[in-house]
């Protein structure tokens, strides 16, 4: 199948709206069906004093992301101290608040249930990094967090390319989630009895992993580890330009990030019930495929 319809582009140029009702409906439908929403005319602007943070040397050794906890506004993993650390935290937080504001204005029906989670800054070049296959995000995957069970909640991620040298962020977008899931679900064994309780007791997970999380983590790993799938599955190469933003449900959209530097990312959680078309949620797709209640 042709993946040319994997993206939906909207010419918005405001972070705050208000947005026309038709734009809201079209963007919501495209997002929920599993497209990447691209806003090519919406740049996240840096202050002149923030340009120095574009240097990849500001992140701690061997770590790719600097992350901000929106509750405490503390950053982890930056090699900065004092005023510089505070200024970087302020930049990352401003991006997170802008993304939050935009999504609430564009999707008023999500607003009461949308949860802003961590914000990250990714200053280092992706191409040329070496990771174990499971951690290698240059391979197509859906996002699933090993230590934070989602219990079926959606993962929505919002990105901005803030590179000042024009470098695009090069992604691949894979096939629709149901097509992917149908191939891999038959290979997944159910969770071992008692394992969710044990992992929670040992502090490996924050709370017990649901059957849904078990399936999603297996989909993430099996997909990445299947070299044949990686080369042969339908996919579309996409360049997200410097000075643009994009977002999608990364638990649903098969994605891989191949090259680029200087991206900001804001993670959101959303309950499945807050969706207009919940039947497209991975939870509902997997429940249909397995014939079980998973979360
Ligand atoms: C990913 O979520 O796999 C990485 C996306 C990115 O950093 O562009
Ligand atoms: Fe990912």
PDB file of N, CA, C and O in Angstrom, residues 151-202:
ATOM      1  N   UNK A 151      -1.507   1.362  30.653  1.00  0.00           N
ATOM      2  CA  UNK A 151      -2.862   0.827  30.852  1.00  0.00           C
ATOM      3  C   UNK A 151      -3.831   1.241  29.755  1.00  0.00           C
ATOM      4  O   UNK A 151      -5.012   1.435  30.004  1.00  0.00           O
ATOM      5  N   UNK A 152      -3.320   1.392  28.562  1.00  0.00           N
ATOM      6  CA  UNK A 152      -4.188   1.702  27.424  1.00  0.00           C
ATOM      7  C   UNK A 152      -4.236   3.171  27.075  1.00  0.00           C
ATOM      8  O   UNK A 152      -4.730   3.546  26.021  1.00  0.00           O
ATOM      9  N   UNK A 153      -3.732   4.038  27.972  1.00  0.00           N
ATOM     10  CA  UNK A 153      -3.712   5.473  27.662  1.00  0.00           C
ATOM     11  C   UNK A 153      -2.915   5.735  26.400  1.00  0.00           C
ATOM     12  O   UNK A 153      -1.903   5.079  26.141  1.00  0.00           O
ATOM     13  N   UNK A 154      -3.329   6.751  25.659  1.00  0.00           N
ATOM     14  CA  UNK A 154      -2.621   7.124  24.447  1.00  0.00           C
ATOM     15  C   UNK A 154      -1.341   7.903  24.771  1.00  0.00           C
ATOM     16  O   UNK A 154      -1.282   8.632  25.742  1.00  0.00           O
ATOM     17  N   UNK A 155      -0.340   7.756  23.881  1.00  0.00           N
ATOM     18  CA  UNK A 155       0.884   8.554  23.941  1.00  0.00           C
ATOM     19  C   UNK A 155       0.880   9.471  22.725  1.00  0.00           C
ATOM     20  O   UNK A 155       0.918   8.993  21.584  1.00  0.00           O
ATOM     21  N   UNK A 156       0.784  10.766  22.977  1.00  0.00           N
ATOM     22  CA  UNK A 156       0.790  11.750  21.898  1.00  0.00           C
ATOM     23  C   UNK A 156       2.096  12.540  22.036  1.00  0.00           C
ATOM     24  O   UNK A 156       2.391  13.042  23.119  1.00  0.00           O
ATOM     25  N   UNK A 157       2.872  12.619  20.962  1.00  0.00           N
ATOM     26  CA  UNK A 157       4.130  13.366  21.042  1.00  0.00           C
ATOM     27  C   UNK A 157       4.180  14.498  20.023  1.00  0.00           C
ATOM     28  O   UNK A 157       3.814  14.314  18.870  1.00  0.00           O
ATOM     29  N   UNK A 158       4.658  15.619  20.513  1.00  0.00           N
ATOM     30  CA  UNK A 158       4.669  16.868  19.746  1.00  0.00           C
ATOM     31  C   UNK A 158       6.133  17.302  19.594  1.00  0.00           C
ATOM     32  O   UNK A 158       6.851  17.422  20.589  1.00  0.00           O
ATOM     33  N   UNK A 159       6.574  17.520  18.361  1.00  0.00           N
ATOM     34  CA  UNK A 159       7.987  17.797  18.070  1.00  0.00           C
ATOM     35  C   UNK A 159       8.160  19.150  17.380  1.00  0.00           C
ATOM     36  O   UNK A 159       7.292  19.588  16.619  1.00  0.00           O
ATOM     37  N   UNK A 160       9.313  19.771  17.617  1.00  0.00           N
ATOM     38  CA  UNK A 160       9.711  20.953  16.848  1.00  0.00           C
ATOM     39  C   UNK A 160      11.153  20.766  16.412  1.00  0.00           C
ATOM     40  O   UNK A 160      11.999  20.347  17.202  1.00  0.00           O
ATOM     41  N   UNK A 161      11.422  21.055  15.155  1.00  0.00           N
ATOM     42  CA  UNK A 161      12.802  21.068  14.663  1.00  0.00           C
ATOM     43  C   UNK A 161      13.313  22.494  14.793  1.00  0.00           C
ATOM     44  O   UNK A 161      12.835  23.393  14.102  1.00  0.00           O
ATOM     45  N   UNK A 162      14.278  22.710  15.708  1.00  0.00           N
ATOM     46  CA  UNK A 162      14.778  24.075  15.944  1.00  0.00           C
ATOM     47  C   UNK A 162      16.209  24.257  15.431  1.00  0.00           C
ATOM     48  O   UNK A 162      16.878  25.227  15.802  1.00  0.00           O
ATOM     49  N   UNK A 163      16.669  23.342  14.568  1.00  0.00           N
ATOM     50  CA  UNK A 163      18.030  23.458  14.026  1.00  0.00           C
ATOM     51  C   UNK A 163      18.181  24.815  13.314  1.00  0.00           C
ATOM     52  O   UNK A 163      17.278  25.243  12.607  1.00  0.00           O
ATOM     53  N   UNK A 164      19.317  25.472  13.521  1.00  0.00           N
ATOM     54  CA  UNK A 164      19.510  26.775  12.868  1.00  0.00           C
ATOM     55  C   UNK A 164      20.384  26.675  11.622  1.00  0.00           C
ATOM     56  O   UNK A 164      20.743  27.689  11.029  1.00  0.00           O
ATOM     57  N   UNK A 165      20.728  25.432  11.234  1.00  0.00           N
ATOM     58  CA  UNK A 165      21.546  25.256  10.032  1.00  0.00           C
ATOM     59  C   UNK A 165      20.728  24.639   8.894  1.00  0.00           C
ATOM     60  O   UNK A 165      21.270  24.164   7.902  1.00  0.00           O
ATOM     61  N   UNK A 166      19.401  24.600   9.061  1.00  0.00           N
ATOM     62  CA  UNK A 166      18.533  24.092   8.003  1.00  0.00           C
ATOM     63  C   UNK A 166      18.416  22.584   7.940  1.00  0.00           C
ATOM     64  O   UNK A 166      17.722  22.053   7.061  1.00  0.00           O
ATOM     65  N   UNK A 167      19.045  21.861   8.881  1.00  0.00           N
ATOM     66  CA  UNK A 167      18.998  20.391   8.811  1.00  0.00           C
ATOM     67  C   UNK A 167      17.585  19.886   9.093  1.00  0.00           C
ATOM     68  O   UNK A 167      17.004  20.215  10.127  1.00  0.00           O
ATOM     69  N   UNK A 168      17.024  19.089   8.175  1.00  0.00           N
ATOM     70  CA  UNK A 168      15.699  18.512   8.449  1.00  0.00           C
ATOM     71  C   UNK A 168      15.826  17.374   9.470  1.00  0.00           C
ATOM     72  O   UNK A 168      16.927  16.891   9.735  1.00  0.00           O
ATOM     73  N   UNK A 169      14.706  16.980  10.058  1.00  0.00           N
ATOM     74  CA  UNK A 169      14.692  15.749  10.851  1.00  0.00           C
ATOM     75  C   UNK A 169      14.081  14.687   9.949  1.00  0.00           C
ATOM     76  O   UNK A 169      12.944  14.825   9.492  1.00  0.00           O
ATOM     77  N   UNK A 170      14.867  13.668   9.672  1.00  0.00           N
ATOM     78  CA  UNK A 170      14.465  12.646   8.706  1.00  0.00           C
ATOM     79  C   UNK A 170      13.838  11.469   9.439  1.00  0.00           C
ATOM     80  O   UNK A 170      14.505  10.815  10.228  1.00  0.00           O
ATOM     81  N   UNK A 171      12.563  11.223   9.178  1.00  0.00           N
ATOM     82  CA  UNK A 171      11.825  10.106   9.763  1.00  0.00           C
ATOM     83  C   UNK A 171      11.426   9.124   8.666  1.00  0.00           C
ATOM     84  O   UNK A 171      11.391   9.482   7.488  1.00  0.00           O
ATOM     85  N   UNK A 172      11.103   7.942   9.100  1.00  0.00           N
ATOM     86  CA  UNK A 172      10.325   7.014   8.289  1.00  0.00           C
ATOM     87  C   UNK A 172       9.020   6.759   9.009  1.00  0.00           C
ATOM     88  O   UNK A 172       9.006   6.619  10.223  1.00  0.00           O
ATOM     89  N   UNK A 173       7.928   6.696   8.254  1.00  0.00           N
ATOM     90  CA  UNK A 173       6.621   6.375   8.822  1.00  0.00           C
ATOM     91  C   UNK A 173       6.169   5.065   8.188  1.00  0.00           C
ATOM     92  O   UNK A 173       6.219   4.915   6.963  1.00  0.00           O
ATOM     93  N   UNK A 174       5.788   4.120   9.025  1.00  0.00           N
ATOM     94  CA  UNK A 174       5.468   2.784   8.530  1.00  0.00           C
ATOM     95  C   UNK A 174       3.990   2.572   8.224  1.00  0.00           C
ATOM     96  O   UNK A 174       3.223   3.531   8.087  1.00  0.00           O
ATOM     97  N   UNK A 175       3.618   1.284   8.154  1.00  0.00           N
ATOM     98  CA  UNK A 175       2.259   0.933   7.735  1.00  0.00           C
ATOM     99  C   UNK A 175       1.250   1.210   8.856  1.00  0.00           C
ATOM    100  O   UNK A 175       1.623   1.433   9.996  1.00  0.00           O
ATOM    101  N   UNK A 176      -0.055   1.167   8.516  1.00  0.00           N
ATOM    102  CA  UNK A 176      -1.076   1.425   9.539  1.00  0.00           C
ATOM    103  C   UNK A 176      -0.971   0.413  10.696  1.00  0.00           C
ATOM    104  O   UNK A 176      -0.613  -0.748  10.483  1.00  0.00           O
ATOM    105  N   UNK A 177      -1.317   0.864  11.907  1.00  0.00           N
ATOM    106  CA  UNK A 177      -1.171   0.025  13.096  1.00  0.00           C
ATOM    107  C   UNK A 177      -1.875  -1.331  12.975  1.00  0.00           C
ATOM    108  O   UNK A 177      -1.280  -2.366  13.327  1.00  0.00           O
ATOM    109  N   UNK A 178      -3.117  -1.394  12.491  1.00  0.00           N
ATOM    110  CA  UNK A 178      -3.776  -2.706  12.432  1.00  0.00           C
ATOM    111  C   UNK A 178      -3.032  -3.703  11.526  1.00  0.00           C
ATOM    112  O   UNK A 178      -2.956  -4.897  11.841  1.00  0.00           O
ATOM    113  N   UNK A 179      -2.461  -3.219  10.434  1.00  0.00           N
ATOM    114  CA  UNK A 179      -1.711  -4.094   9.517  1.00  0.00           C
ATOM    115  C   UNK A 179      -0.481  -4.657  10.213  1.00  0.00           C
ATOM    116  O   UNK A 179      -0.172  -5.856  10.121  1.00  0.00           O
ATOM    117  N   UNK A 180       0.232  -3.788  10.927  1.00  0.00           N
ATOM    118  CA  UNK A 180       1.419  -4.166  11.700  1.00  0.00           C
ATOM    119  C   UNK A 180       1.035  -5.156  12.804  1.00  0.00           C
ATOM    120  O   UNK A 180       1.662  -6.216  12.974  1.00  0.00           O
ATOM    121  N   UNK A 181       0.000  -4.816  13.566  1.00  0.00           N
ATOM    122  CA  UNK A 181      -0.379  -5.642  14.723  1.00  0.00           C
ATOM    123  C   UNK A 181      -0.796  -7.045  14.280  1.00  0.00           C
ATOM    124  O   UNK A 181      -0.450  -8.035  14.932  1.00  0.00           O
ATOM    125  N   UNK A 182      -1.514  -7.138  13.166  1.00  0.00           N
ATOM    126  CA  UNK A 182      -1.955  -8.456  12.683  1.00  0.00           C
ATOM    127  C   UNK A 182      -0.781  -9.381  12.401  1.00  0.00           C
ATOM    128  O   UNK A 182      -0.856 -10.588  12.587  1.00  0.00           O
ATOM    129  N   UNK A 183       0.337  -8.799  11.940  1.00  0.00           N
ATOM    130  CA  UNK A 183       1.517  -9.613  11.625  1.00  0.00           C
ATOM    131  C   UNK A 183       2.196 -10.129  12.890  1.00  0.00           C
ATOM    132  O   UNK A 183       2.728 -11.232  12.909  1.00  0.00           O
ATOM    133  N   UNK A 184       2.240  -9.311  13.945  1.00  0.00           N
ATOM    134  CA  UNK A 184       3.075  -9.653  15.093  1.00  0.00           C
ATOM    135  C   UNK A 184       2.322 -10.230  16.291  1.00  0.00           C
ATOM    136  O   UNK A 184       2.905 -10.985  17.067  1.00  0.00           O
ATOM    137  N   UNK A 185       1.048  -9.891  16.444  1.00  0.00           N
ATOM    138  CA  UNK A 185       0.313 -10.378  17.625  1.00  0.00           C
ATOM    139  C   UNK A 185       0.338 -11.905  17.741  1.00  0.00           C
ATOM    140  O   UNK A 185       0.525 -12.429  18.839  1.00  0.00           O
ATOM    141  N   UNK A 186       0.205 -12.668  16.637  1.00  0.00           N
ATOM    142  CA  UNK A 186       0.243 -14.129  16.775  1.00  0.00           C
ATOM    143  C   UNK A 186       1.567 -14.662  17.350  1.00  0.00           C
ATOM    144  O   UNK A 186       1.616 -15.772  17.860  1.00  0.00           O
ATOM    145  N   UNK A 187       2.635 -13.867  17.286  1.00  0.00           N
ATOM    146  CA  UNK A 187       3.934 -14.314  17.816  1.00  0.00           C
ATOM    147  C   UNK A 187       4.099 -13.995  19.307  1.00  0.00           C
ATOM    148  O   UNK A 187       5.119 -14.343  19.896  1.00  0.00           O
ATOM    149  N   UNK A 188       3.141 -13.254  19.882  1.00  0.00           N
ATOM    150  CA  UNK A 188       3.317 -12.796  21.268  1.00  0.00           C
ATOM    151  C   UNK A 188       2.653 -13.753  22.243  1.00  0.00           C
ATOM    152  O   UNK A 188       1.467 -14.048  22.121  1.00  0.00           O
ATOM    153  N   UNK A 189       3.439 -14.261  23.183  1.00  0.00           N
ATOM    154  CA  UNK A 189       2.876 -15.100  24.252  1.00  0.00           C
ATOM    155  C   UNK A 189       2.305 -14.191  25.329  1.00  0.00           C
ATOM    156  O   UNK A 189       2.821 -13.095  25.566  1.00  0.00           O
ATOM    157  N   UNK A 190       1.266 -14.645  26.017  1.00  0.00           N
ATOM    158  CA  UNK A 190       0.698 -13.861  27.119  1.00  0.00           C
ATOM    159  C   UNK A 190       1.744 -13.653  28.208  1.00  0.00           C
ATOM    160  O   UNK A 190       2.763 -14.357  28.249  1.00  0.00           O
ATOM    161  N   UNK A 191       1.524 -12.679  29.108  1.00  0.00           N
ATOM    162  CA  UNK A 191       2.481 -12.445  30.191  1.00  0.00           C
ATOM    163  C   UNK A 191       2.540 -13.639  31.151  1.00  0.00           C
ATOM    164  O   UNK A 191       1.534 -14.309  31.355  1.00  0.00           O
ATOM    165  N   UNK A 192       3.722 -13.906  31.706  1.00  0.00           N
ATOM    166  CA  UNK A 192       3.852 -14.996  32.682  1.00  0.00           C
ATOM    167  C   UNK A 192       3.020 -14.648  33.919  1.00  0.00           C
ATOM    168  O   UNK A 192       3.055 -13.504  34.373  1.00  0.00           O
ATOM    169  N   UNK A 193       2.275 -15.625  34.476  1.00  0.00           N
ATOM    170  CA  UNK A 193       1.433 -15.321  35.645  1.00  0.00           C
ATOM    171  C   UNK A 193       2.286 -14.762  36.788  1.00  0.00           C
ATOM    172  O   UNK A 193       3.368 -15.257  37.071  1.00  0.00           O
ATOM    173  N   UNK A 194       1.809 -13.681  37.389  1.00  0.00           N
ATOM    174  CA  UNK A 194       2.522 -13.090  38.531  1.00  0.00           C
ATOM    175  C   UNK A 194       3.627 -12.120  38.148  1.00  0.00           C
ATOM    176  O   UNK A 194       4.147 -11.404  39.003  1.00  0.00           O
ATOM    177  N   UNK A 195       3.995 -12.054  36.862  1.00  0.00           N
ATOM    178  CA  UNK A 195       5.152 -11.225  36.482  1.00  0.00           C
ATOM    179  C   UNK A 195       4.854  -9.727  36.642  1.00  0.00           C
ATOM    180  O   UNK A 195       5.731  -8.964  37.051  1.00  0.00           O
ATOM    181  N   UNK A 196       3.621  -9.306  36.347  1.00  0.00           N
ATOM    182  CA  UNK A 196       3.283  -7.879  36.469  1.00  0.00           C
ATOM    183  C   UNK A 196       3.377  -7.448  37.925  1.00  0.00           C
ATOM    184  O   UNK A 196       3.930  -6.387  38.243  1.00  0.00           O
ATOM    185  N   UNK A 197       2.869  -8.296  38.826  1.00  0.00           N
ATOM    186  CA  UNK A 197       2.922  -8.002  40.264  1.00  0.00           C
ATOM    187  C   UNK A 197       4.385  -7.922  40.724  1.00  0.00           C
ATOM    188  O   UNK A 197       4.786  -6.989  41.409  1.00  0.00           O
ATOM    189  N   UNK A 198       5.181  -8.896  40.293  1.00  0.00           N
ATOM    190  CA  UNK A 198       6.584  -8.956  40.728  1.00  0.00           C
ATOM    191  C   UNK A 198       7.375  -7.734  40.246  1.00  0.00           C
ATOM    192  O   UNK A 198       8.115  -7.116  41.015  1.00  0.00           O
ATOM    193  N   UNK A 199       7.195  -7.359  38.963  1.00  0.00           N
ATOM    194  CA  UNK A 199       7.947  -6.208  38.425  1.00  0.00           C
ATOM    195  C   UNK A 199       7.581  -4.926  39.152  1.00  0.00           C
ATOM    196  O   UNK A 199       8.417  -4.052  39.367  1.00  0.00           O
ATOM    197  N   UNK A 200       6.314  -4.834  39.542  1.00  0.00           N
ATOM    198  CA  UNK A 200       5.883  -3.659  40.289  1.00  0.00           C
ATOM    199  C   UNK A 200       6.494  -3.675  41.692  1.00  0.00           C
ATOM    200  O   UNK A 200       7.014  -2.659  42.174  1.00  0.00           O
ATOM    201  N   UNK A 201       6.469  -4.852  42.367  1.00  0.00           N
ATOM    202  CA  UNK A 201       7.062  -4.989  43.703  1.00  0.00           C
ATOM    203  C   UNK A 201       8.545  -4.633  43.696  1.00  0.00           C
ATOM    204  O   UNK A 201       9.067  -4.027  44.608  1.00  0.00           O
ATOM    205  N   UNK A 202       9.249  -5.049  42.625  1.00  0.00           N
ATOM    206  CA  UNK A 202      10.694  -4.823  42.550  1.00  0.00           C
ATOM    207  C   UNK A 202      11.045  -3.402  42.102  1.00  0.00           C
ATOM    208  O   UNK A 202      12.210  -3.039  42.015  1.00  0.00           O
TER     209      UNK A 202
END
